[in-house]
Amino acid sequence: MKRTIWLAAALLLLAGCDKDATLHSGLEERQANLVMAALLDAGISCHKDPGEEGTWNVLCTEQKFAEAVNLLERLGLPQRSRQGVGEVFKKTGMISSPSEERIRFMDALAQDLARTISMIDGVVDARVHVVLPENDPFARNALPSSAAVAIRSRWDADLTDLVPSVKALVKNSIEGLAYDKIQVTVFRDSPPRK
C-alpha cells in the first residue's frame, strides 16, 4: 500500500514538472544576468546555461514562457547590441570611397547617440537617424543637417521633460546641427496586462 502511495506521489510530482523553454540564446553574460534579474523580480523562475563561444542561454518553464516573453519585450530586454564608432569604421579593404566613409561615419554617429540615449532611465530603446547632406562648398544654398530621434519608453515613464536635454545632446554631438533641425518622438509602451 505504501509503495502505491509513493508511486502515485512520484507520478504526480513528475506530471507537475514543466519542460524548460529557451527564452534567449547567445547572450553576453551581463545581458543574461539582466534578463534573469527582471524575470526573478517578476516571480518567474529561470536559469542560465552556458552557450557557444562564451555566451549564455536563459531558460524558463514552458508554463511561464509567454509571460516571460511579454515581460522582457516591455522592458526592452535583452538590449540590442550596437556597434561603436571603432567597430563601424573598421576598414576591410585597402581603399574606401568618400561615400563609404561618409555612410560609415553617419551610421557610427547614430549608433553612439542611440546607445547613450538608451541609458537614460525609463528608455527601453532608442534609434537615431542622422542626415548630413553633401553640400557643395561653393553653393549659395546649403542644405542643413538634421536628425530624428525615436525613443521607446516604459509605460510608466514620462520623458516629456527630457526631450530638450536629448535634443541638446544630439545638437552638441553633431557639428553644425541646429537645435530646431532635431525631431524627438517618444513612443510609450502599453501598460502590462493584468
mmCIF file of C-alpha atoms in Angstrom:
data_model
loop_
_atom_site.group_PDB
_atom_site.id
_atom_site.type_symbol
_atom_site.label_atom_id
_atom_site.label_comp_id
_atom_site.label_asym_id
_atom_site.label_seq_id
_atom_site.Cartn_x
_atom_site.Cartn_y
_atom_site.Cartn_z
ATOM 1 C CA MET A 1 0.000 0.000 0.000
ATOM 2 C CA LYS A 2 2.802 2.402 0.939
ATOM 3 C CA ARG A 3 4.570 1.666 -2.332
ATOM 4 C CA THR A 4 1.446 2.518 -4.278
ATOM 5 C CA ILE A 5 1.092 5.848 -2.439
ATOM 6 C CA TRP A 6 4.766 6.710 -3.039
ATOM 7 C CA LEU A 7 4.480 5.737 -6.699
ATOM 8 C CA ALA A 8 1.346 7.869 -7.139
ATOM 9 C CA ALA A 9 3.023 10.824 -5.389
ATOM 10 C CA ALA A 10 6.111 10.492 -7.597
ATOM 11 C CA LEU A 11 3.971 10.369 -10.746
ATOM 12 C CA LEU A 12 2.050 13.483 -9.637
ATOM 13 C CA LEU A 13 5.322 15.263 -8.933
ATOM 14 C CA LEU A 14 6.700 14.347 -12.365
ATOM 15 C CA ALA A 15 3.469 15.360 -14.076
ATOM 16 C CA GLY A 16 3.686 18.754 -12.372
ATOM 17 C CA CYS A 17 7.203 19.346 -13.690
ATOM 18 C CA ASP A 18 7.259 21.535 -16.746
ATOM 19 C CA LYS A 19 9.814 21.361 -19.523
ATOM 20 C CA ASP A 20 12.282 24.189 -19.957
ATOM 21 C CA ALA A 21 11.963 26.551 -22.901
ATOM 22 C CA THR A 22 14.799 28.730 -24.172
ATOM 23 C CA LEU A 23 13.900 32.414 -23.939
ATOM 24 C CA HIS A 24 17.155 33.773 -25.366
ATOM 25 C CA SER A 25 20.388 32.215 -26.517
ATOM 26 C CA GLY A 26 23.815 33.529 -27.392
ATOM 27 C CA LEU A 27 23.732 36.360 -24.831
ATOM 28 C CA GLU A 28 26.717 38.002 -23.207
ATOM 29 C CA GLU A 29 26.769 37.225 -19.503
ATOM 30 C CA ARG A 30 25.754 40.754 -18.485
ATOM 31 C CA GLN A 31 22.666 40.637 -20.727
ATOM 32 C CA ALA A 32 21.784 37.141 -19.465
ATOM 33 C CA ASN A 33 22.041 38.402 -15.873
ATOM 34 C CA LEU A 34 19.832 41.427 -16.626
ATOM 35 C CA VAL A 35 17.213 39.157 -18.216
ATOM 36 C CA MET A 36 17.305 36.778 -15.252
ATOM 37 C CA ALA A 37 17.067 39.618 -12.729
ATOM 38 C CA ALA A 38 13.973 41.025 -14.447
ATOM 39 C CA LEU A 39 12.323 37.605 -14.578
ATOM 40 C CA LEU A 40 13.134 36.749 -10.967
ATOM 41 C CA ASP A 41 11.872 40.182 -9.814
ATOM 42 C CA ALA A 42 8.559 39.338 -11.510
ATOM 43 C CA GLY A 43 8.400 35.952 -9.783
ATOM 44 C CA ILE A 44 9.224 33.945 -12.917
ATOM 45 C CA SER A 45 11.621 31.093 -12.196
ATOM 46 C CA CYS A 46 14.509 30.867 -14.681
ATOM 47 C CA HIS A 47 18.117 29.795 -15.047
ATOM 48 C CA LYS A 48 21.004 30.218 -17.454
ATOM 49 C CA ASP A 49 23.114 27.600 -19.172
ATOM 50 C CA PRO A 50 26.425 28.068 -20.986
ATOM 51 C CA GLY A 51 26.051 28.521 -24.735
ATOM 52 C CA GLU A 52 28.511 28.550 -27.589
ATOM 53 C CA GLU A 53 31.735 30.583 -27.533
ATOM 54 C CA GLY A 54 31.364 32.105 -24.071
ATOM 55 C CA THR A 55 27.692 33.026 -24.437
ATOM 56 C CA TRP A 56 24.707 32.176 -22.230
ATOM 57 C CA ASN A 57 21.193 30.842 -22.775
ATOM 58 C CA VAL A 58 18.316 31.888 -20.493
ATOM 59 C CA LEU A 59 15.573 29.321 -19.901
ATOM 60 C CA CYS A 60 12.268 29.239 -18.049
ATOM 61 C CA THR A 61 9.447 26.739 -17.807
ATOM 62 C CA GLU A 62 7.138 26.337 -20.807
ATOM 63 C CA GLN A 63 4.266 27.253 -18.499
ATOM 64 C CA LYS A 64 5.753 30.720 -17.889
ATOM 65 C CA PHE A 65 7.193 31.227 -21.392
ATOM 66 C CA ALA A 66 4.541 33.624 -22.750
ATOM 67 C CA GLU A 67 4.532 35.717 -19.573
ATOM 68 C CA ALA A 68 8.335 35.900 -19.631
ATOM 69 C CA VAL A 69 8.476 36.914 -23.316
ATOM 70 C CA ASN A 70 5.866 39.655 -22.792
ATOM 71 C CA LEU A 71 7.670 40.991 -19.727
ATOM 72 C CA LEU A 72 11.054 41.074 -21.447
ATOM 73 C CA GLU A 73 9.562 42.792 -24.503
ATOM 74 C CA ARG A 74 8.035 45.512 -22.300
ATOM 75 C CA LEU A 75 11.381 46.028 -20.564
ATOM 76 C CA GLY A 76 13.392 46.015 -23.793
ATOM 77 C CA LEU A 77 15.490 43.075 -22.688
ATOM 78 C CA PRO A 78 17.862 41.808 -23.759
ATOM 79 C CA GLN A 79 19.248 45.047 -25.093
ATOM 80 C CA ARG A 80 20.271 45.061 -28.725
ATOM 81 C CA SER A 81 23.996 45.212 -29.240
ATOM 82 C CA ARG A 82 25.143 48.269 -31.100
ATOM 83 C CA GLN A 83 28.421 48.850 -32.784
ATOM 84 C CA GLY A 84 30.516 51.789 -31.704
ATOM 85 C CA VAL A 85 32.493 54.151 -33.904
ATOM 86 C CA GLY A 86 35.577 51.927 -33.779
ATOM 87 C CA GLU A 87 33.719 48.836 -34.917
ATOM 88 C CA VAL A 88 31.819 50.579 -37.706
ATOM 89 C CA PHE A 89 34.946 52.269 -39.023
ATOM 90 C CA LYS A 90 36.925 49.038 -39.354
ATOM 91 C CA LYS A 91 38.335 49.018 -42.837
ATOM 92 C CA THR A 92 38.196 45.758 -44.679
ATOM 93 C CA GLY A 93 39.691 46.837 -47.988
ATOM 94 C CA MET A 94 42.710 48.872 -48.981
ATOM 95 C CA ILE A 95 40.775 51.931 -50.122
ATOM 96 C CA SER A 96 37.340 53.235 -49.158
ATOM 97 C CA SER A 97 35.441 55.702 -51.281
ATOM 98 C CA PRO A 98 34.471 59.040 -49.715
ATOM 99 C CA SER A 99 30.827 57.916 -49.886
ATOM 100 C CA GLU A 100 31.588 54.735 -47.941
ATOM 101 C CA GLU A 101 33.479 56.699 -45.310
ATOM 102 C CA ARG A 102 30.618 59.193 -45.023
ATOM 103 C CA ILE A 103 27.998 56.443 -44.646
ATOM 104 C CA ARG A 104 30.104 54.648 -42.019
ATOM 105 C CA PHE A 105 30.565 57.905 -40.127
ATOM 106 C CA MET A 106 26.838 58.749 -40.092
ATOM 107 C CA ASP A 107 25.926 55.214 -39.030
ATOM 108 C CA ALA A 108 28.515 55.156 -36.246
ATOM 109 C CA LEU A 109 27.407 58.564 -35.005
ATOM 110 C CA ALA A 110 23.758 57.498 -34.959
ATOM 111 C CA GLN A 111 24.547 54.256 -33.120
ATOM 112 C CA ASP A 112 26.662 56.003 -30.486
ATOM 113 C CA LEU A 113 23.897 58.538 -29.859
ATOM 114 C CA ALA A 114 21.264 55.785 -29.660
ATOM 115 C CA ARG A 115 23.416 53.872 -27.167
ATOM 116 C CA THR A 116 23.774 56.973 -24.986
ATOM 117 C CA ILE A 117 20.053 57.814 -25.095
ATOM 118 C CA SER A 118 19.155 54.179 -24.291
ATOM 119 C CA MET A 119 20.999 54.518 -20.961
ATOM 120 C CA ILE A 120 18.526 57.164 -19.733
ATOM 121 C CA ASP A 121 16.226 55.841 -17.016
ATOM 122 C CA GLY A 122 12.818 54.972 -18.467
ATOM 123 C CA VAL A 123 14.095 54.484 -22.034
ATOM 124 C CA VAL A 124 13.572 50.964 -23.365
ATOM 125 C CA ASP A 125 15.140 51.581 -26.767
ATOM 126 C CA ALA A 126 16.256 54.471 -28.960
ATOM 127 C CA ARG A 127 17.021 54.954 -32.636
ATOM 128 C CA VAL A 128 18.726 57.972 -34.167
ATOM 129 C CA HIS A 129 18.722 58.889 -37.838
ATOM 130 C CA VAL A 130 21.269 61.496 -38.924
ATOM 131 C CA VAL A 131 21.182 63.334 -42.242
ATOM 132 C CA LEU A 132 24.390 65.118 -43.213
ATOM 133 C CA PRO A 133 23.884 66.359 -46.777
ATOM 134 C CA GLU A 134 26.832 66.560 -49.121
ATOM 135 C CA ASN A 135 26.917 70.294 -49.777
ATOM 136 C CA ASP A 136 28.991 71.980 -52.412
ATOM 137 C CA PRO A 137 31.261 74.415 -50.539
ATOM 138 C CA PHE A 138 30.724 76.986 -53.305
ATOM 139 C CA ALA A 139 26.930 76.714 -53.448
ATOM 140 C CA ARG A 140 24.817 79.582 -52.121
ATOM 141 C CA ASN A 141 22.060 77.467 -50.640
ATOM 142 C CA ALA A 142 23.477 74.698 -48.489
ATOM 143 C CA LEU A 143 21.121 72.029 -47.234
ATOM 144 C CA PRO A 144 21.040 71.876 -43.419
ATOM 145 C CA SER A 145 21.894 68.793 -41.417
ATOM 146 C CA SER A 146 19.069 67.187 -39.457
ATOM 147 C CA ALA A 147 18.400 64.366 -37.021
ATOM 148 C CA ALA A 148 15.401 62.323 -35.949
ATOM 149 C CA VAL A 149 15.297 60.502 -32.630
ATOM 150 C CA ALA A 150 12.724 57.808 -31.855
ATOM 151 C CA ILE A 151 12.517 56.778 -28.211
ATOM 152 C CA ARG A 152 10.527 53.856 -26.862
ATOM 153 C CA SER A 153 9.823 54.438 -23.180
ATOM 154 C CA ARG A 154 8.433 52.281 -20.424
ATOM 155 C CA TRP A 155 4.685 52.607 -19.948
ATOM 156 C CA ASP A 156 5.184 54.197 -16.527
ATOM 157 C CA ALA A 157 7.910 56.683 -17.555
ATOM 158 C CA ASP A 158 7.105 60.250 -18.603
ATOM 159 C CA LEU A 159 10.064 61.522 -20.642
ATOM 160 C CA THR A 160 8.449 64.776 -21.805
ATOM 161 C CA ASP A 161 10.744 66.898 -19.628
ATOM 162 C CA LEU A 162 13.824 65.136 -21.040
ATOM 163 C CA VAL A 163 13.147 65.947 -24.714
ATOM 164 C CA PRO A 164 15.056 69.295 -24.603
ATOM 165 C CA SER A 165 18.034 67.537 -22.978
ATOM 166 C CA VAL A 166 18.013 64.819 -25.652
ATOM 167 C CA LYS A 167 17.880 67.488 -28.375
ATOM 168 C CA ALA A 168 20.822 69.322 -26.731
ATOM 169 C CA LEU A 169 22.786 66.066 -26.538
ATOM 170 C CA VAL A 170 22.225 65.385 -30.246
ATOM 171 C CA LYS A 171 22.983 69.008 -31.208
ATOM 172 C CA ASN A 172 26.269 69.000 -29.318
ATOM 173 C CA SER A 173 27.275 65.648 -30.790
ATOM 174 C CA ILE A 174 26.886 66.639 -34.435
ATOM 175 C CA GLU A 175 28.945 69.526 -35.721
ATOM 176 C CA GLY A 176 26.873 72.245 -37.374
ATOM 177 C CA LEU A 177 23.485 70.781 -36.442
ATOM 178 C CA ALA A 178 20.870 73.364 -35.457
ATOM 179 C CA TYR A 179 18.628 72.690 -32.441
ATOM 180 C CA ASP A 180 15.465 73.296 -34.470
ATOM 181 C CA LYS A 181 16.509 70.631 -37.016
ATOM 182 C CA ILE A 182 16.225 67.851 -34.422
ATOM 183 C CA GLN A 183 12.961 65.950 -34.028
ATOM 184 C CA VAL A 184 12.479 63.796 -30.918
ATOM 185 C CA THR A 185 9.470 61.487 -30.748
ATOM 186 C CA VAL A 186 8.656 59.404 -27.673
ATOM 187 C CA PHE A 187 6.548 56.274 -28.005
ATOM 188 C CA ARG A 188 5.277 54.984 -24.675
ATOM 189 C CA ASP A 189 4.764 51.244 -24.216
ATOM 190 C CA SER A 190 1.300 49.990 -23.321
ATOM 191 C CA PRO A 191 0.775 49.139 -19.648
ATOM 192 C CA PRO A 192 1.154 45.458 -18.783
ATOM 193 C CA ARG A 193 -1.977 43.356 -18.887
ATOM 194 C CA LYS A 194 -3.038 42.018 -15.517
#
